[in-house]
Coordinates of C-alpha atoms in Angstrom, one line a residue:
Chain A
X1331 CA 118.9 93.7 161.9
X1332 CA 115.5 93.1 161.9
X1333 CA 113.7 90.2 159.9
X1334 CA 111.0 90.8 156.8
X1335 CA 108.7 88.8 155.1
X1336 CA 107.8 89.3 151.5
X1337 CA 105.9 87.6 149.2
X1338 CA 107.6 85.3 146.9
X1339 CA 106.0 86.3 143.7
X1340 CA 103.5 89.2 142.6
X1341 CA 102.4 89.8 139.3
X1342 CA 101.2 93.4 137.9
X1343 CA 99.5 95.0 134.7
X1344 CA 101.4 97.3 132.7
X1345 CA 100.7 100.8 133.6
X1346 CA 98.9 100.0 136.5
X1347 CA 100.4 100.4 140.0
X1348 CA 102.5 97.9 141.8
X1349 CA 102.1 97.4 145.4
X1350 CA 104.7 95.6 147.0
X1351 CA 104.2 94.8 150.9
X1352 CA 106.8 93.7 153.1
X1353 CA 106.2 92.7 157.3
X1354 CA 109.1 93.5 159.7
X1355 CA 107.4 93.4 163.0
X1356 CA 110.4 93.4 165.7
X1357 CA 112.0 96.2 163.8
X1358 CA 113.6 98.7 166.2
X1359 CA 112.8 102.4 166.8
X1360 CA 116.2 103.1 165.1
X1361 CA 116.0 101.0 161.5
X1362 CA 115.5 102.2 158.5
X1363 CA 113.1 100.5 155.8
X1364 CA 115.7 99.9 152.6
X1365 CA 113.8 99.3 149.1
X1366 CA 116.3 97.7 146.8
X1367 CA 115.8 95.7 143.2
X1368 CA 117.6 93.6 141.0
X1369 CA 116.6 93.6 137.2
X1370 CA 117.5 90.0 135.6
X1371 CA 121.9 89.8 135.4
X1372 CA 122.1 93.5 137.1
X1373 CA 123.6 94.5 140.5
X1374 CA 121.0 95.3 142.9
X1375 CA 119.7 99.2 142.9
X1376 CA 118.5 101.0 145.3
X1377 CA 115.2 102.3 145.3
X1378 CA 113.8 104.5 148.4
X1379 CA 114.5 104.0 152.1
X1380 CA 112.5 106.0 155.1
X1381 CA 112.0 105.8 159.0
X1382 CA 108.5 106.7 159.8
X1383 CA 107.1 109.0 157.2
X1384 CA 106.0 108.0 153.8
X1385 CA 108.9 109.0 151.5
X1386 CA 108.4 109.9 147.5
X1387 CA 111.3 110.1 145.0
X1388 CA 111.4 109.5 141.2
X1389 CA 111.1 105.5 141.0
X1390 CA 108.5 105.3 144.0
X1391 CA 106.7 105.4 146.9
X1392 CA 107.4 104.1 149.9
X1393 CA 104.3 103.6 152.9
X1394 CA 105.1 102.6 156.5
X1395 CA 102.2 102.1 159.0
X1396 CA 102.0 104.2 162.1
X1397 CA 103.2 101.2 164.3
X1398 CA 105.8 100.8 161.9
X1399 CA 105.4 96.8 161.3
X1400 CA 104.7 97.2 157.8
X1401 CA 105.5 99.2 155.1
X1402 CA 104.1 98.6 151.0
X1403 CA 106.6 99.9 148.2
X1404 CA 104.2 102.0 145.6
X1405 CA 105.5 101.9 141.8
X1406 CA 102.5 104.3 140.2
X1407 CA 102.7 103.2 136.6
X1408 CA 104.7 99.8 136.1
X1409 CA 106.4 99.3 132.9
X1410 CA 107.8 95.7 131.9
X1411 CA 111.4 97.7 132.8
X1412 CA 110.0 97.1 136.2
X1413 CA 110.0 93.1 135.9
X1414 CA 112.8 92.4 139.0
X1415 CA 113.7 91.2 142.3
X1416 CA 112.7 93.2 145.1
X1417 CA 114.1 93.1 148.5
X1418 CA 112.5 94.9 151.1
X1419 CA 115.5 95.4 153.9
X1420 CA 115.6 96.4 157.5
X1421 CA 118.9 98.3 159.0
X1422 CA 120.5 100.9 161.2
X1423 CA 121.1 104.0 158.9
X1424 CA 124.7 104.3 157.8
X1425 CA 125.4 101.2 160.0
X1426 CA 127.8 99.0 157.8
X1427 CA 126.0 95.7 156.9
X1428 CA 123.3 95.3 154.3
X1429 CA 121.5 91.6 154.4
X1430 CA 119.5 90.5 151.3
X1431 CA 116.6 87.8 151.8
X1432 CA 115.1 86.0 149.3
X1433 CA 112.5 89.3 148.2
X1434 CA 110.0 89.4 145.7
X1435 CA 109.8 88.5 141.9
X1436 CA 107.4 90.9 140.3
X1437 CA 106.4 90.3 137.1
X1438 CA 105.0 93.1 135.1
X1439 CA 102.9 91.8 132.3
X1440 CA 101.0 93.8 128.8
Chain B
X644 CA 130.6 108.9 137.3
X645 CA 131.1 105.4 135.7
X646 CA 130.2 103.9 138.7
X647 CA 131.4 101.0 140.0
X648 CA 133.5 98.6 137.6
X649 CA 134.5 95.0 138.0
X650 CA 136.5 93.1 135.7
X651 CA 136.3 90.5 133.8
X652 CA 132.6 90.8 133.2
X653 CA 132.8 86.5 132.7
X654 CA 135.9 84.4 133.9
X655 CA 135.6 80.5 133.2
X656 CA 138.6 78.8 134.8
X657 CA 139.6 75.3 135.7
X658 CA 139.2 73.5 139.1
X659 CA 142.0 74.5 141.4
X660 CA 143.6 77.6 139.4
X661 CA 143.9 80.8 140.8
X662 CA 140.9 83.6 140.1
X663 CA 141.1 87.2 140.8
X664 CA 138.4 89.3 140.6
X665 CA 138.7 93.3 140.6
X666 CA 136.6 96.4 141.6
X667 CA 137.4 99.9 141.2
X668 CA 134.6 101.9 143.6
X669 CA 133.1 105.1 143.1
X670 CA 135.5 107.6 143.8
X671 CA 135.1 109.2 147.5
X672 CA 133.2 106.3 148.8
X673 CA 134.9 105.1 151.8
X674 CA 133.0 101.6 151.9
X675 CA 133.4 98.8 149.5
X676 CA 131.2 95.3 150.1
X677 CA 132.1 92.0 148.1
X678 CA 128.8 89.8 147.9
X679 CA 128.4 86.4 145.8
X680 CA 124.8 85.1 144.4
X681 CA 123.6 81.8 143.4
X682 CA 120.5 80.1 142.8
X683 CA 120.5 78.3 146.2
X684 CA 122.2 80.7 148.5
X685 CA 120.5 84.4 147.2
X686 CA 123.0 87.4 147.8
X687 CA 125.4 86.7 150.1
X688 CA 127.7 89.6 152.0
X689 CA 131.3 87.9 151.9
X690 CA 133.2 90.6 153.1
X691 CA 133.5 94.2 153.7
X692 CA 136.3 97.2 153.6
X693 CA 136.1 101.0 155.6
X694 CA 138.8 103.4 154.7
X695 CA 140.7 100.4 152.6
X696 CA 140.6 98.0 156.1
X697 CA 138.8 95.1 156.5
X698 CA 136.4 95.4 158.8
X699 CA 133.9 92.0 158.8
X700 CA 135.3 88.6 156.9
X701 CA 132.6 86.6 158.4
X702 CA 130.7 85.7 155.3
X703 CA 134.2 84.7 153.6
X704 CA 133.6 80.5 153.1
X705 CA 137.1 79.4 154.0
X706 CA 140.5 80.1 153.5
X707 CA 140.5 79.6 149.8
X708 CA 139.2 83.7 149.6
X709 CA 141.1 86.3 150.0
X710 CA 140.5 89.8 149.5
X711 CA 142.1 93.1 149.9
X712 CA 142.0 96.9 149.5
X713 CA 145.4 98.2 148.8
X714 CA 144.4 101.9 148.6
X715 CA 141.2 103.8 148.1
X716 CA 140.3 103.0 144.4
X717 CA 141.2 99.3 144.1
X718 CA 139.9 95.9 145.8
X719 CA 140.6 92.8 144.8
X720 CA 139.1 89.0 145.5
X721 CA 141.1 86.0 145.0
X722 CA 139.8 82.4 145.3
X723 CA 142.8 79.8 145.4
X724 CA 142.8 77.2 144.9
X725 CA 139.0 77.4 143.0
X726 CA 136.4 74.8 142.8
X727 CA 133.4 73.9 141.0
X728 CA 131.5 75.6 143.8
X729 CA 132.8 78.6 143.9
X730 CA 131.0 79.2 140.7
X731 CA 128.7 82.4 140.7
X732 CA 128.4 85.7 140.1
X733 CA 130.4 88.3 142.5
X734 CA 129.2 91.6 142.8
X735 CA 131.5 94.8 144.6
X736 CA 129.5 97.3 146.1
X737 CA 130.7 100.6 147.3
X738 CA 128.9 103.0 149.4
X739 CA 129.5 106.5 151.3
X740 CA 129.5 106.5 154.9
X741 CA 127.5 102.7 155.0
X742 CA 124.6 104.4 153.4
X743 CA 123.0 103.8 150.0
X744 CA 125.1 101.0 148.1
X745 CA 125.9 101.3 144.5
X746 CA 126.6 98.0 142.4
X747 CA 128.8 97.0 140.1
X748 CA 127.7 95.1 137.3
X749 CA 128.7 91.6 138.6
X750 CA 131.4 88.9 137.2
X751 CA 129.8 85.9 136.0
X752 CA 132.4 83.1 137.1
X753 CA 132.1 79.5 136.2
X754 CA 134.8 76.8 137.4
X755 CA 135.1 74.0 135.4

């Protein structure tokens, strides 16, 4: 699977948007971009994943360049709840193996 | 669905007794991942099951872990004999068809 680079920390204002970028440059015309999170003593969650197109569900956003080296996970309106881990994660669809770096610690703050 | 459930939520044991940890997956998910965290290490994938087999044991440290899938709704993982390092917490994760994972809430284990 294909390497990313995050960001160690971000911090956001409540109730403003939180725009989380993640780099995966050698990532192959067949991986996925996986959003996951993990709030403080949880199990991760999944968040949003997509190939090419930008993708919209009900926790987020998710923005991938044309080239496809770079994508930028959208929360609208952050909420402390948001306060977690993120890991920004490259893979095959449906293949088995699901690798966690070290992500991003965003801090939403009143 | 109550999703995935491991027990105990916290186990504190002694250096060099036995620990079992337990997972019950969501029910019709056909893969089920073991992963440990700590501080230095991150998330770590220690092993994983399809269809109750084992199908990758690479990330298992050594030959004190064990784990196994006797049938579709059960997996346990045994450390013996356990050791001060083999303290943190162990999550199961179960998925359908490899896709999106769902996570247990984690067991918090501390060897003393």
């Amino acid at each position: 699977d294909a390497k990313t680079t995050q960001p160690p920390s971000m911090d956001c204002a409540e109730g403003r948007a939180a725009n989380l970028p993640c780099n995966h440059s050698t990532i192959s015309g067949n991986e996925y971009v996986y959003w996951y999170r993990q709030i403080h003593s949880q199990g991760p969650q999944y968040i949003i994943h997509g190939l090419k197109n930008n993708e919209t569900n009900e926790m987020a956003s998710l923005i991938i360049t044309e080239d496809r080296k770079s994508s930028t996970l959208i929360l609208p309106h952050a909420t402390l709840r948001d306060t977690a881990v993120y890991y920004c994660i490259v893979r095959v669809a449906d293949k088995d193996k699901l690798v966690f770096g070290t992500g991003t610690i965003l801090r939403v703050k009143s | 669905d109550a999703g995935v459930i491991q027990s105990p939520r916290h186990e504190v044991t002694e250096m060099g007794q036995e620990v079992t940890l337990r997972c019950k997956p969501i029910s019709g998910h056909d893969y089920l991942f073991w992963y440990r965290q700590t501080m230095m290490r991150g998330l770590e994938l220690l092993i994983y099951f399809n269809n109750n087999v084992p199908i990758d044991d690479s990330g298992m440290p050594e030959d004190r872990f064990s784990a196994k899938m006797p049938n579709a709704s059960f997996s346990t993982l045994k450390i013996q004999p356990s050791e001060p390092r083999d303290s943190a917490v162990y999550f199961c994760a179960s998925s359908l068809s490899g896709d999106g994972y769902t996570f247990g809430s984690g067991t918090r284990l501390t060897v003393v």
